[in-house]
Short mmCIF file of C-alpha atoms in Angstrom, two decimals:
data_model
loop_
_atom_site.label_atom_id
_atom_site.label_comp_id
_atom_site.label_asym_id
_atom_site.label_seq_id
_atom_site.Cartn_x
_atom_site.Cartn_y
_atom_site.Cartn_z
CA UNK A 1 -28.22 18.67 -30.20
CA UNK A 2 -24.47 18.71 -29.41
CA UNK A 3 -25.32 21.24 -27.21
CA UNK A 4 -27.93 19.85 -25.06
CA UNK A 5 -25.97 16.39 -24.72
CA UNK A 6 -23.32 18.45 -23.03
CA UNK A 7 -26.06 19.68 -20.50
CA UNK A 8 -27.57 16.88 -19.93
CA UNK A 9 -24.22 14.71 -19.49
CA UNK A 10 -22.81 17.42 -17.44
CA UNK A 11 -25.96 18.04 -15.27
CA UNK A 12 -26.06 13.90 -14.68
CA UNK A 13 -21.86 13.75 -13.84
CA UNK A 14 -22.53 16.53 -11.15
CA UNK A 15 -25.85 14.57 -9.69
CA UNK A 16 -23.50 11.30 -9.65
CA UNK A 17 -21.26 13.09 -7.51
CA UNK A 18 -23.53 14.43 -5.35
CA UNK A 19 -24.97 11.27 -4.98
CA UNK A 20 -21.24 9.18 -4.85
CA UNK A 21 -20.38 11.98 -1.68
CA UNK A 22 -23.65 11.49 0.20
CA UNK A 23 -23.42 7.53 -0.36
CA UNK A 24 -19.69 7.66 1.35
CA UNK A 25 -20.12 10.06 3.98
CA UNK A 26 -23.22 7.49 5.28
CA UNK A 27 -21.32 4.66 5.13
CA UNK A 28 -18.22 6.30 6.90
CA UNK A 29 -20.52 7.30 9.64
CA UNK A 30 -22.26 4.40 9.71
CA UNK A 31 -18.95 2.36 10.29
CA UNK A 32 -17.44 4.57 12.73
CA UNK A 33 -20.67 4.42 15.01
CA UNK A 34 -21.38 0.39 14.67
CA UNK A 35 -17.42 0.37 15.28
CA UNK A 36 -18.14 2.78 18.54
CA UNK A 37 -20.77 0.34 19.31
CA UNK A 38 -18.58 -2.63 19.47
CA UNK A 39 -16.25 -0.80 21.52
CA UNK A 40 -18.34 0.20 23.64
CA UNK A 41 -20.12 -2.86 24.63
CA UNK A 42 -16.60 -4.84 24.71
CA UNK A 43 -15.88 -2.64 27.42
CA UNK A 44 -18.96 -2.69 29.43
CA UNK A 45 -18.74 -6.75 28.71
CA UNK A 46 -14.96 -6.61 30.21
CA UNK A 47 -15.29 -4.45 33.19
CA UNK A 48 -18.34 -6.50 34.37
CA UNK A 49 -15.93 -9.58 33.57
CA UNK A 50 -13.63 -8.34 35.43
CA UNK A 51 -15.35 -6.89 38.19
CA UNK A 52 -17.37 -10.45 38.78
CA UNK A 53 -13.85 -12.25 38.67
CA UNK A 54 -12.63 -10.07 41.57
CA UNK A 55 -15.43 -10.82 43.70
CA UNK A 56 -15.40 -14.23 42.82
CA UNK A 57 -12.11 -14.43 43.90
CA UNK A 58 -13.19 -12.42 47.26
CA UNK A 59 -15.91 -14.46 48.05
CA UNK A 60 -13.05 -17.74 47.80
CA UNK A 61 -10.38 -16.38 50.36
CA UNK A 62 -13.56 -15.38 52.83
CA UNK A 63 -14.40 -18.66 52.77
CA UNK A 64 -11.37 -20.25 52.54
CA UNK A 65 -11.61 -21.70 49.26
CA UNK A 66 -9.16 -19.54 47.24
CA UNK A 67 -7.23 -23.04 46.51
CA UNK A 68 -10.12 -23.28 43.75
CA UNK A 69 -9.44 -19.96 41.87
CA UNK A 70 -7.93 -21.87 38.58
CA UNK A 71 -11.73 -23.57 38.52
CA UNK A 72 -13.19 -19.82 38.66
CA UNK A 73 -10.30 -18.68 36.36
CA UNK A 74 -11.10 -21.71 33.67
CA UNK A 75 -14.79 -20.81 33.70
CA UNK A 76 -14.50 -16.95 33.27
CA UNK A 77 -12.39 -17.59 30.42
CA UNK A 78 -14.82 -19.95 29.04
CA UNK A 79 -16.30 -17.62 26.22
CA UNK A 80 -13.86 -17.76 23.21
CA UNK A 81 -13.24 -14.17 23.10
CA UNK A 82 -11.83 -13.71 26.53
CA UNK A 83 -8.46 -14.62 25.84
CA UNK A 84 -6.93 -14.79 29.47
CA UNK A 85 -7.90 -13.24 33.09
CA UNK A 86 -5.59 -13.12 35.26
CA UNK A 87 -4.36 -11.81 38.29
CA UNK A 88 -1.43 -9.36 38.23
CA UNK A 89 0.87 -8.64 41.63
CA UNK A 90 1.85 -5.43 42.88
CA UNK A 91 5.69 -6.30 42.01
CA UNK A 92 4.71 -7.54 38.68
CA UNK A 93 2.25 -4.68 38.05
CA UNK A 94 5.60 -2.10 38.58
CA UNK A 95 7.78 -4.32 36.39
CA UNK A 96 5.02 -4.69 33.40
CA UNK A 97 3.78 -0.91 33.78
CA UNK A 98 6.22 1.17 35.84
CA UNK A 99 5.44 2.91 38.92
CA UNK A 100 3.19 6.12 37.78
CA UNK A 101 -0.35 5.91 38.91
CA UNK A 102 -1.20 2.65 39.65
CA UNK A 103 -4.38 3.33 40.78
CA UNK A 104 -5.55 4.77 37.60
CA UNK A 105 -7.12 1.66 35.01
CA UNK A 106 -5.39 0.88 32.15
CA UNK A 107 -6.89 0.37 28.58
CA UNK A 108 -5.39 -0.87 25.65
CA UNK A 109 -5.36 -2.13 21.95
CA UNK A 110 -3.03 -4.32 20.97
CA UNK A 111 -3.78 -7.22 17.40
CA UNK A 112 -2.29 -10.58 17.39
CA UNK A 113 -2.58 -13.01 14.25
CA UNK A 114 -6.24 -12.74 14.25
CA UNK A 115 -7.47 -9.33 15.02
CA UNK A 116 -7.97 -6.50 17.40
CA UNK A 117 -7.81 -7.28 21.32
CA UNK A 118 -8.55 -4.75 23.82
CA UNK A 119 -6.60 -5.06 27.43
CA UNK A 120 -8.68 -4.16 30.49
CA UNK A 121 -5.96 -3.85 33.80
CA UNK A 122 -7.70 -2.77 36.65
CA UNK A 123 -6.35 -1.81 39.87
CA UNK A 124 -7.27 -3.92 43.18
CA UNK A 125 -7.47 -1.29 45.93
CA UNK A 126 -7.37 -2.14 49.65
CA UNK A 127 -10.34 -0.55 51.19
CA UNK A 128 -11.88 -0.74 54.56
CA UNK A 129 -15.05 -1.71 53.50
CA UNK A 130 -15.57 -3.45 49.94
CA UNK A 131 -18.93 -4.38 49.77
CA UNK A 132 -18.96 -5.00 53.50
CA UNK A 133 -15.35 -7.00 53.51
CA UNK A 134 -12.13 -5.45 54.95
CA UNK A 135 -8.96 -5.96 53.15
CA UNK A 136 -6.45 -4.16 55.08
CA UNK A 137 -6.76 -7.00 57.94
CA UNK A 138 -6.23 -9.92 55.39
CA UNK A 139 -3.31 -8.43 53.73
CA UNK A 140 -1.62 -6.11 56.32
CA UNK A 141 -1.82 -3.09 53.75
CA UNK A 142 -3.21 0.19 54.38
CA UNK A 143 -6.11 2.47 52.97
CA UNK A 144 -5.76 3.19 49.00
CA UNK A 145 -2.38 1.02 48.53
CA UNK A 146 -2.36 -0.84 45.37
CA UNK A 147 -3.00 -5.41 46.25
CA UNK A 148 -2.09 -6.12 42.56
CA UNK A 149 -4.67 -5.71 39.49
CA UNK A 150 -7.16 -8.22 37.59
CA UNK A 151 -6.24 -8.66 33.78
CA UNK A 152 -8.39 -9.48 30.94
CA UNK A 153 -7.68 -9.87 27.50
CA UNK A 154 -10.67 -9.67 24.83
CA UNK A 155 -10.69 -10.56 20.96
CA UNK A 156 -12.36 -8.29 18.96
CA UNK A 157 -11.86 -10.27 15.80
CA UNK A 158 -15.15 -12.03 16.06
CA UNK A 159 -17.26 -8.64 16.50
CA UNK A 160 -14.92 -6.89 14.16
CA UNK A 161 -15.25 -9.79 11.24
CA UNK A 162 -19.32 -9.47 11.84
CA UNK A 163 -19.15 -5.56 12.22
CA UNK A 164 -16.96 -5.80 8.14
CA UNK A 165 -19.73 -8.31 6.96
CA UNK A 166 -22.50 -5.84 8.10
CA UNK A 167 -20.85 -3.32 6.87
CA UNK A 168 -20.50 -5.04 3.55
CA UNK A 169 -23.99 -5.58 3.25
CA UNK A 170 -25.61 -2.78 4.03
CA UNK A 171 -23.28 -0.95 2.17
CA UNK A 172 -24.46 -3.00 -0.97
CA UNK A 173 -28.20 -2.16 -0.10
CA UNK A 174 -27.20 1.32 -0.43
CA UNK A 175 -25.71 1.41 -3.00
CA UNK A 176 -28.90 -0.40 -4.40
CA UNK A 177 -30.82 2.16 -3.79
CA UNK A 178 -28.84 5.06 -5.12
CA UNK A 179 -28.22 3.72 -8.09
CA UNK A 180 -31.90 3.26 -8.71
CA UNK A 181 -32.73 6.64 -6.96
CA UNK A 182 -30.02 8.32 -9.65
CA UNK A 183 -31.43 6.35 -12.51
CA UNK A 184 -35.02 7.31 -11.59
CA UNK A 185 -34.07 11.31 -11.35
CA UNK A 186 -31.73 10.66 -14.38
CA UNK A 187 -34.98 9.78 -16.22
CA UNK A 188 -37.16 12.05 -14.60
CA UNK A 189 -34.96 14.81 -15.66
CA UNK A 190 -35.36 13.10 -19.20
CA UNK A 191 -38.87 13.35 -19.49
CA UNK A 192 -39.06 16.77 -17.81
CA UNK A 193 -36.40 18.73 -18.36
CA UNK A 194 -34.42 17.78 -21.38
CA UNK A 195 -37.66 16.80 -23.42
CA UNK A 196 -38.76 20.09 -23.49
CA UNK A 197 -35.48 21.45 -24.22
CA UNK A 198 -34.99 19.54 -26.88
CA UNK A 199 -38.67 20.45 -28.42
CA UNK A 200 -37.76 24.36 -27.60
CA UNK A 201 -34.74 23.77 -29.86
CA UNK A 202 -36.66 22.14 -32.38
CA UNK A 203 -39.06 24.74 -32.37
CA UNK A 204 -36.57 27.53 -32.76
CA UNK A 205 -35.20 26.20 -35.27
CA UNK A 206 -38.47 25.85 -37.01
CA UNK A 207 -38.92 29.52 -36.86
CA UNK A 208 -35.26 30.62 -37.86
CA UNK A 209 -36.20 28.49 -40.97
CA UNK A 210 -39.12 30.01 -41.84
CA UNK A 211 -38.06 33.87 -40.97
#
């Protein structure tokens, strides 16, 4: 019987572990791809922030309301998770990021006391014709120089703290379900396998008793 414990405990240790390394590499994939999610929409949400902020801020000096931008700038940064927009000058933009290519947007991580916050800076390009407006005129600058750039800082605590509670539960679910998978195979095995094992012992050693 010593025996056929051994099998049977060393036949259930190996099915754990198959089961243990299938139930991590799930939820390791599973995080990394809700965590590509998150990042992903957080930067669809910011360059569409950002984007609207520019033209908002367009639409004011055609008009000849620009005197109004803090209202626009107080209102974009409305949601909690937009920590500041702002916009950045060409002399301030060399100072804060040196002179390389300026025309190139830059995209960042950074964490402050409560989480993760990802930096959007993207370059304001004079053009000819934006969306039928000519910059050059209002600010005496010519085709492809860099005006300045619009800022936006975004929290990622929120969507990270509900990305770890997610995680945390279906994580639990799963490893519901493979514990009651491995106990039901651990018992099928019982009934299946080891049973009749352990009756083809005893009936061997019926016979060596009675040769």
């Amino acid at each position: 019987m010593k025996k056929h414990y051994s099998i049977r405990f060393l036949l259930l240790v190996a099915l754990a572990a198959a089961f243990s390394l299938v139930l991590v590499f799930t939820v390791l994939y599973s995080a990394n791809s809700q965590r590509a999610h998150v990042e992903e929409f957080s930067h669809r949400y910011v360059d569409g922030l950002a984007k609207s902020y520019f033209d908002g801020l367009n639409t004011m000096m055609i008009t000849g309301t620009i005197g109004n931008r803090d209202v626009l700038r107080e209102k974009v940064k409305a949601p909690e998770d937009v920590l500041d927009v702002r916009v950045i000058r060409s002399d301030l933009l060399n100072r804060a990021f040196g002179t390389g290519n300026q025309s190139e947007r830059v995209e960042a991580y950074s964490r402050n006391e409560e989480g993760r916050v990802y930096t959007l800076i993207e370059p304001v390009i004079a053009r000819e014709d934006y969306q039928g407006v000519n910059c050059l005129g209002c600010h005496q600058a010519r085709e492809g120089d860099v005006l300045g750039a619009i800022r936006v800082d975004y929290s990622l605590a929120g969507s990270d703290a509900r990305l770890h509670q997610q995680l945390l539960t279906s994580g639990g679910i799963q490893v519901a379900i493979f514990a009651a998978v491995f106990f039901l195979t651990a018992a099928a095995l019982g009934r299946l396998v080891f049973s009749r094992l352990r009756r083809l012992h005893d009936r061997m050693d019926e016979i060596s008793r009675n040769s």
